[in-house]
PDB file of C-alpha atoms in Angstrom:
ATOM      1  CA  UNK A  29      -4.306  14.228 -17.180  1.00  0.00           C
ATOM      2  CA  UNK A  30      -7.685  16.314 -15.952  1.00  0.00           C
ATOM      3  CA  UNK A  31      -6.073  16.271 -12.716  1.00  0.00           C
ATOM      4  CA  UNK A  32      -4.252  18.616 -10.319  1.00  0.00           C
ATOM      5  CA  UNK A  33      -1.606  16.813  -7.633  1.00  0.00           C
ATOM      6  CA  UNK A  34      -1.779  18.790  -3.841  1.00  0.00           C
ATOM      7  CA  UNK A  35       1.775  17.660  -3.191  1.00  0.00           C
ATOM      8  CA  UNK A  36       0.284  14.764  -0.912  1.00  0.00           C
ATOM      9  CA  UNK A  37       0.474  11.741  -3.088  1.00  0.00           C
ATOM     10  CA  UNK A  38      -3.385  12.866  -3.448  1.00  0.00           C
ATOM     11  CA  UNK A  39      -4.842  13.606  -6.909  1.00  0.00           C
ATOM     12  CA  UNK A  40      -8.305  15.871  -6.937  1.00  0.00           C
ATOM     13  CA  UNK A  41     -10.216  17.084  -9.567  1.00  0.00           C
ATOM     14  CA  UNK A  42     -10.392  20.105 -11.514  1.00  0.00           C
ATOM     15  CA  UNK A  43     -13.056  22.599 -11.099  1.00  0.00           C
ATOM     16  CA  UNK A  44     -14.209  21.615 -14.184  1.00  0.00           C
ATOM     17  CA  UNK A  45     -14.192  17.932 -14.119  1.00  0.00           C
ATOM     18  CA  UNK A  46     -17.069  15.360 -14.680  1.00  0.00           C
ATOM     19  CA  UNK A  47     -16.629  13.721 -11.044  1.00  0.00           C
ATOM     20  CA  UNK A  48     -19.237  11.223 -11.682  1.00  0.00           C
ATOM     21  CA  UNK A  49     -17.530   7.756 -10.850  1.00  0.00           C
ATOM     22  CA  UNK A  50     -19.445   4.979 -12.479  1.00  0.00           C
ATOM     23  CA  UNK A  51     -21.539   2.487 -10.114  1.00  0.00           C
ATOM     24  CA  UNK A  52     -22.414  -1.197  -9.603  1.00  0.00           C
ATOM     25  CA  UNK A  53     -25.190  -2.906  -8.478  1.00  0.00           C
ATOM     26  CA  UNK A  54     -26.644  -4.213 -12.538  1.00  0.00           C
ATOM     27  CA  UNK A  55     -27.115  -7.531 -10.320  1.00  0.00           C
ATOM     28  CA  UNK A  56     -28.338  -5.840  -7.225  1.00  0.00           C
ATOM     29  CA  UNK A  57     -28.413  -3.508  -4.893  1.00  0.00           C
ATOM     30  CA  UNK A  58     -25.501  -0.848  -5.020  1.00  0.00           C
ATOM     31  CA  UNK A  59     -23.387  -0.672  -1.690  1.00  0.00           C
ATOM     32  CA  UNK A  60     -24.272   3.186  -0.295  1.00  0.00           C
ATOM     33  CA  UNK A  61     -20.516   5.031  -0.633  1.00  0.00           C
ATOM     34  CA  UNK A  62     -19.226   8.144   0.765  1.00  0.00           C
ATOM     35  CA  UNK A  63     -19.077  10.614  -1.856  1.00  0.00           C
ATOM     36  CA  UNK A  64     -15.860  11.032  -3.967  1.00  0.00           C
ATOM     37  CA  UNK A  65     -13.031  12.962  -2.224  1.00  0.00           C
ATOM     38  CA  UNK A  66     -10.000  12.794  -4.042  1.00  0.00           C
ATOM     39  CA  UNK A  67      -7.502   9.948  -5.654  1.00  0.00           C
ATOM     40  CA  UNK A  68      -4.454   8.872  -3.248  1.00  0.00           C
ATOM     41  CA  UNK A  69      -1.403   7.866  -6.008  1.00  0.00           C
ATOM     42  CA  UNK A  70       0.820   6.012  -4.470  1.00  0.00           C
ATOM     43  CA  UNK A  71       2.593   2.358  -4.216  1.00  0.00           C
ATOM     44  CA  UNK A  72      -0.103   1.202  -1.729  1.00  0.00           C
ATOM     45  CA  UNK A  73      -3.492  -0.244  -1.825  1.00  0.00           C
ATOM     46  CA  UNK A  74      -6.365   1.032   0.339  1.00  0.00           C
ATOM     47  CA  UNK A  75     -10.037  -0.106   1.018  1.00  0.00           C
ATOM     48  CA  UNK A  76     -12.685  -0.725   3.581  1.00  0.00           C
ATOM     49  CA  UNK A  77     -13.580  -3.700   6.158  1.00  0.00           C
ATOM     50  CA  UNK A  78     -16.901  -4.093   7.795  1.00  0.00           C
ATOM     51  CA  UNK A  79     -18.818  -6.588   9.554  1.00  0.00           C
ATOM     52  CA  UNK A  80     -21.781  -8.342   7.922  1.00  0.00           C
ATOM     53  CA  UNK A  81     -24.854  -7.660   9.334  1.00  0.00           C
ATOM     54  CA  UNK A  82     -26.683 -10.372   7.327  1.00  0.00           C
ATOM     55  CA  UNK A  83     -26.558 -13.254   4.274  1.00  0.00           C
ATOM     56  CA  UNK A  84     -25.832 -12.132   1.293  1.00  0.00           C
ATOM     57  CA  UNK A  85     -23.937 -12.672  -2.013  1.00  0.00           C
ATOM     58  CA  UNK A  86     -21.664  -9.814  -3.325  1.00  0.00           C
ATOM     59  CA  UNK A  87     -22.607  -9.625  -7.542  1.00  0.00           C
ATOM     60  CA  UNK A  88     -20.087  -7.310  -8.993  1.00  0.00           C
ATOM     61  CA  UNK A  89     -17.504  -4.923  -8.135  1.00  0.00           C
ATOM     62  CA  UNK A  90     -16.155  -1.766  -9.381  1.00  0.00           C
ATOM     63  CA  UNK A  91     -13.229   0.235  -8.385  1.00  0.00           C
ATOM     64  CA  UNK A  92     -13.882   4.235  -9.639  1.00  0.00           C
ATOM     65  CA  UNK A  93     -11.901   5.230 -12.136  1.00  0.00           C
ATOM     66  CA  UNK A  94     -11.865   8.951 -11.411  1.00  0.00           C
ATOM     67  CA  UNK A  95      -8.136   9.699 -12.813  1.00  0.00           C
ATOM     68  CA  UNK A  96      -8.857   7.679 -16.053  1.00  0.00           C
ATOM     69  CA  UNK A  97      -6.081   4.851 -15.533  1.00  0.00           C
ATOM     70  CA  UNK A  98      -8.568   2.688 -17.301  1.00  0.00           C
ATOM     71  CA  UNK A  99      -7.537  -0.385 -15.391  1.00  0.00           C
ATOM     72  CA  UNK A 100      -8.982  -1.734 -11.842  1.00  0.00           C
ATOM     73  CA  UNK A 101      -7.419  -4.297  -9.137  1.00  0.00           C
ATOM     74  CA  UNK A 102      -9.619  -5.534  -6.515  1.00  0.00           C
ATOM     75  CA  UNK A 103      -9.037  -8.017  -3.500  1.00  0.00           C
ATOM     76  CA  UNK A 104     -11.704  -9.434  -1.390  1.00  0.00           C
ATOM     77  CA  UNK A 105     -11.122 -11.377   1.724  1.00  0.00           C
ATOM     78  CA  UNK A 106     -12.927 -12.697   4.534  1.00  0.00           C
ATOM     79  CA  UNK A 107     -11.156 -11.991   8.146  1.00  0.00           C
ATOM     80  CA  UNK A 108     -10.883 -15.012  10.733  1.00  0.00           C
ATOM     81  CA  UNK A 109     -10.197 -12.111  13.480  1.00  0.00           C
ATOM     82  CA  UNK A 110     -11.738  -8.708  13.273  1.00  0.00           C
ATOM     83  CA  UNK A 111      -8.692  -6.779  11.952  1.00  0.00           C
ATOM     84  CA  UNK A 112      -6.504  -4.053  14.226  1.00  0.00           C
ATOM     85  CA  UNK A 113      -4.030  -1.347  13.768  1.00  0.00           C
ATOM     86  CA  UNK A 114      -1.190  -3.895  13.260  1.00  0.00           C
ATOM     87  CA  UNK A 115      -0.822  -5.443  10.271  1.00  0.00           C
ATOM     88  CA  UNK A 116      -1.447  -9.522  10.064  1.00  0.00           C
ATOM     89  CA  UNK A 117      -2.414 -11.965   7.565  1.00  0.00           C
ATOM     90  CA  UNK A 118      -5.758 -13.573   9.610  1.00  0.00           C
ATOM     91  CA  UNK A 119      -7.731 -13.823   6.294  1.00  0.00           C
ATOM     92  CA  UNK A 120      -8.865 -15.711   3.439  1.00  0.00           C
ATOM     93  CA  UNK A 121      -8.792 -14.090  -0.180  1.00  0.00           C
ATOM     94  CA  UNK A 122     -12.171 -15.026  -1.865  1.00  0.00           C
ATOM     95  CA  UNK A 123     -11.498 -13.220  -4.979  1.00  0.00           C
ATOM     96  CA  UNK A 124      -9.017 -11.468  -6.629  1.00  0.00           C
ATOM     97  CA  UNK A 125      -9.476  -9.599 -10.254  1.00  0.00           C
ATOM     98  CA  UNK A 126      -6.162  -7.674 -11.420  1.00  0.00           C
ATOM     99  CA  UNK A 127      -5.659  -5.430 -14.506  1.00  0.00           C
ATOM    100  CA  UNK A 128      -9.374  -5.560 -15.464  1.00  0.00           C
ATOM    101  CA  UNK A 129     -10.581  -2.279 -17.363  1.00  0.00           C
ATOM    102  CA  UNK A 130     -12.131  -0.103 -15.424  1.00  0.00           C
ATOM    103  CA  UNK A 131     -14.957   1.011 -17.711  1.00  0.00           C
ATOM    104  CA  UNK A 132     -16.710  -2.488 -16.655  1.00  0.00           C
ATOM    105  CA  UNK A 133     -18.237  -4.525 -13.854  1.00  0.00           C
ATOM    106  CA  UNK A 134     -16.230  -7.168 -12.835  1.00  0.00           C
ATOM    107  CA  UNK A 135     -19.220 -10.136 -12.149  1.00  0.00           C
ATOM    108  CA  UNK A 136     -18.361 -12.196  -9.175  1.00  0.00           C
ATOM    109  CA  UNK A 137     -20.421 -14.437  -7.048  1.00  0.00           C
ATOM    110  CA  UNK A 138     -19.287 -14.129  -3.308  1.00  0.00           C
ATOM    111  CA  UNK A 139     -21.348 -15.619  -0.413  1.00  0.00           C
ATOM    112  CA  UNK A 140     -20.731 -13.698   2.495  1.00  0.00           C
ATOM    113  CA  UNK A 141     -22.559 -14.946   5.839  1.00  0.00           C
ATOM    114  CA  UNK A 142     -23.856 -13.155   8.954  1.00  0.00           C
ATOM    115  CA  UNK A 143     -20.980 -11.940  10.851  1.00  0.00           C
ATOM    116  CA  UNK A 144     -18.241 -12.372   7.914  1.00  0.00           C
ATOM    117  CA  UNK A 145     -16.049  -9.880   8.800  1.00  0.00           C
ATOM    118  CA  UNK A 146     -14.562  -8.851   4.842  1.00  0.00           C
ATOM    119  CA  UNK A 147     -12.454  -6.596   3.586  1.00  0.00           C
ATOM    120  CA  UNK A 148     -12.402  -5.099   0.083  1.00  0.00           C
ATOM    121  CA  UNK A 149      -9.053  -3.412  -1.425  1.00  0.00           C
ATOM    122  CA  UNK A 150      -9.154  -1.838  -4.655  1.00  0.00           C
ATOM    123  CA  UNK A 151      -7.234   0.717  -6.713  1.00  0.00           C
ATOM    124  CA  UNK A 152      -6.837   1.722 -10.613  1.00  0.00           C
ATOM    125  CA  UNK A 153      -3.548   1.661 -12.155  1.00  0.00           C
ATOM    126  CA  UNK A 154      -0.814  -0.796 -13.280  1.00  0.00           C
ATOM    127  CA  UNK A 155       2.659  -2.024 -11.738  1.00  0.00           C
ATOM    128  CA  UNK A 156       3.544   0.013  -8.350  1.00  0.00           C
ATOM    129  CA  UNK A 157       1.663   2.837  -9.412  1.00  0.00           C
ATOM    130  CA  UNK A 158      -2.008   2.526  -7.654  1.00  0.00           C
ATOM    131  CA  UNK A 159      -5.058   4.890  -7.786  1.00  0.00           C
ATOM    132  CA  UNK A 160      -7.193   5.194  -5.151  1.00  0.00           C
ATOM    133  CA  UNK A 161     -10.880   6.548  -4.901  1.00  0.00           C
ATOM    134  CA  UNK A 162     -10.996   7.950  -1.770  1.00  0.00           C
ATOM    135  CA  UNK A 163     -13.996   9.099   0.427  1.00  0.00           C
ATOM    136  CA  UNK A 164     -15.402   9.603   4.226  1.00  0.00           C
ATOM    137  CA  UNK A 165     -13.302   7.210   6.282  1.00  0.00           C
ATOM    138  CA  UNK A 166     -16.080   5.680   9.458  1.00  0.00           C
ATOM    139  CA  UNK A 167     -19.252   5.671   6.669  1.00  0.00           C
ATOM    140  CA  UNK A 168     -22.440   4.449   7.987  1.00  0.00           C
ATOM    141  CA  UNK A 169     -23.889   2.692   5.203  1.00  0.00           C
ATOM    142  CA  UNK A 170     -26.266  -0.130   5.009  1.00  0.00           C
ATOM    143  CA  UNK A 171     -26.850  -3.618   3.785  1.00  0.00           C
ATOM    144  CA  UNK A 172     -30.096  -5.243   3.233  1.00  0.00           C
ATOM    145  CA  UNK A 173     -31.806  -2.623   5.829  1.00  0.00           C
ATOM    146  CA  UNK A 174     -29.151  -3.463   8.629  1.00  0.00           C
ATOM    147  CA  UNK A 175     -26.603  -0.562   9.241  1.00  0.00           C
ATOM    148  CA  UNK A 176     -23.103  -1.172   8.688  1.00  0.00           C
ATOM    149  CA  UNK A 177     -19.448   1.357   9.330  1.00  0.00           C
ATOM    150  CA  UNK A 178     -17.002   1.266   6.473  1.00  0.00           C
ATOM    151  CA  UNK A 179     -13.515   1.498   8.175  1.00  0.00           C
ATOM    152  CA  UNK A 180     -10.496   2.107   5.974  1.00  0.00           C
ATOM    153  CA  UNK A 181      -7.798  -0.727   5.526  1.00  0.00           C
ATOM    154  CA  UNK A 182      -4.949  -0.685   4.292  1.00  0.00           C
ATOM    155  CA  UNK A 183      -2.111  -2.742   2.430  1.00  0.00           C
ATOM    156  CA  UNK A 184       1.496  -1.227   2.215  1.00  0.00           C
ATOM    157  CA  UNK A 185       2.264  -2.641  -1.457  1.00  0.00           C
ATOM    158  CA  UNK A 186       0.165  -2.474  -4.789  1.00  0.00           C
ATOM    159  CA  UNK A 187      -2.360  -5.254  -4.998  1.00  0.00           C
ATOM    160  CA  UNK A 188      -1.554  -4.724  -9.080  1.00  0.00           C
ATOM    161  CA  UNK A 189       2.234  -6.292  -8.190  1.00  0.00           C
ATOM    162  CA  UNK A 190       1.434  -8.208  -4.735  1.00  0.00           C
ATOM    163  CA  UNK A 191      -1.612 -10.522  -3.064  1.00  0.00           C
ATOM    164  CA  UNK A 192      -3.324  -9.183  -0.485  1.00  0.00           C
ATOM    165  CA  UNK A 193      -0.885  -9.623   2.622  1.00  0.00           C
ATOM    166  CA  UNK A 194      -0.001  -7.720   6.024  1.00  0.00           C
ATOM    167  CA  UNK A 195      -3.196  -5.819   5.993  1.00  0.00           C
ATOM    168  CA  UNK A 196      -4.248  -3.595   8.949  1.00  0.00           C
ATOM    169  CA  UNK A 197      -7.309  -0.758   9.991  1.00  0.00           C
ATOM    170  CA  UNK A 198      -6.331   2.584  10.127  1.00  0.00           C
ATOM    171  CA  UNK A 199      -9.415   4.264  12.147  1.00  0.00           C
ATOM    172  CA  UNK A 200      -7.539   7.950  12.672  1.00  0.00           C
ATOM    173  CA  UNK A 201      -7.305   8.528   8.674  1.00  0.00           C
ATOM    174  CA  UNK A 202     -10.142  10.416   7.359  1.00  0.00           C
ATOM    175  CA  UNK A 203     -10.313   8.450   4.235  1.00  0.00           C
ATOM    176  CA  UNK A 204     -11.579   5.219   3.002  1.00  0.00           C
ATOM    177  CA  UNK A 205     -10.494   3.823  -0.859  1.00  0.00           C
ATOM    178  CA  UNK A 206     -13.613   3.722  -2.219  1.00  0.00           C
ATOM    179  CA  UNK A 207     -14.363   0.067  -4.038  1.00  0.00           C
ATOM    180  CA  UNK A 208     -18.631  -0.276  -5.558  1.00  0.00           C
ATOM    181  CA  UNK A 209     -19.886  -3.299  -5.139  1.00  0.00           C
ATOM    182  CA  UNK A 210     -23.477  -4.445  -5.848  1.00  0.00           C
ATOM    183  CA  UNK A 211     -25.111  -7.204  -3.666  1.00  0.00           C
ATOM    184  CA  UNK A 212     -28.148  -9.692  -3.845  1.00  0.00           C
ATOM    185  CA  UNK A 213     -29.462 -10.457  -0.516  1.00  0.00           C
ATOM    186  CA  UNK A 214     -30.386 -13.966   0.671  1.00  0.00           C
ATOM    187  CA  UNK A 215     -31.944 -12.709   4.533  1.00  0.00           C
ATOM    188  CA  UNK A 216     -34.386 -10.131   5.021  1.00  0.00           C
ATOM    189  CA  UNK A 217     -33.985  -6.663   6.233  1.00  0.00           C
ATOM    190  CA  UNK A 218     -36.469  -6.951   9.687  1.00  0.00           C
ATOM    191  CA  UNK A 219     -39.591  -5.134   9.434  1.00  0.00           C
ATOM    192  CA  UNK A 220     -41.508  -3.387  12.343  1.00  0.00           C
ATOM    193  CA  UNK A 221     -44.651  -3.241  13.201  1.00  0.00           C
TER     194      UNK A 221
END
């Protein structure tokens, strides 16, 4: 399989691998990630939340493919409360893509709006059986200029089998599942003089 299990329910590379994950952004700008860790297989779904720091429309997404399933899953939704450490089901799914091949983009056209807070879940695999990407959990990353903290989330079921539901943050864990997702942005970054 090109990969060797730590007894964990995490997968992680051989020395020898290619650990290149393939990237979004063909319609935009390419969400900054935390670098690849290691793949989590297991029955649950993981991902990242954050809070929108300006307008913009999400393009595409990608969920890495590091262990070669060769199919993605991918849930978006939009929070009506920003989410906690218990899980609830505050939120509105704006688009859901399951059993999609992994070796593409999967082109979407999400508006998200200044203070959206949205959560992304994504994993590779089929049936119970997910794959996730994982990487630095509490990223600072940015969006249009603006800086932004990736905070894992977390669904106790495969999104492959299951919609997004009883979803909660998890700020202790030190990992984040890792979804790409390339934006177009309809506000500009501020510029100083």
């Amino acid at each position: 399989t090109g990969v060797a299990a730590d007894g964990q329910g995490s997968i992680r590379p051989p020395t020898n691998a290619n650990n290149r994950s393939r990237r979004v952004g063909s319609c935009g700008v390419q969400l900054p990630l935390p670098a690849f860790a290691s793949t989590y297989q297991s029955g649950f779904t993981r991902g990242f939340w954050f809070t929108a720091p300006a307008d913009f429309t999400i393009c595409s997404l990608q969920v890495p493919d590091e262990s070669g399933h060769g199919l993605q899953n991918v849930e978006v939704v939009r929070f009506n409360t920003e989410p906690t450490t218990l899980e609830f089901n505050d939120f509105t799914s704006l688009h859901r893509s399951i059993g999609v091949s992994s070796a593409s983009e999967i082109t979407v056209s999400i508006a998200v709006n200044t203070g959206d807070k949205i959560g992304i879940l994504g994993a590779c695999g089929s049936g119970a059986t997910m794959r996730t990407s994982y990487g630095a959990n509490n990223f600072a990353s940015t969006i249009s200029g603006f800086a932004i903290t990736l905070i894992r989330l977390m669904m106790q079921d495969s999104i492959a089998t299951a919609n997004a539901s009883y979803i909660k943050e998890e700020d202790f864990n030190p990992s984040i599942g890792r979804v790409d997702f390339g934006y177009s942005v309809t506000t500009a970054a501020p510029t100083f003089a």
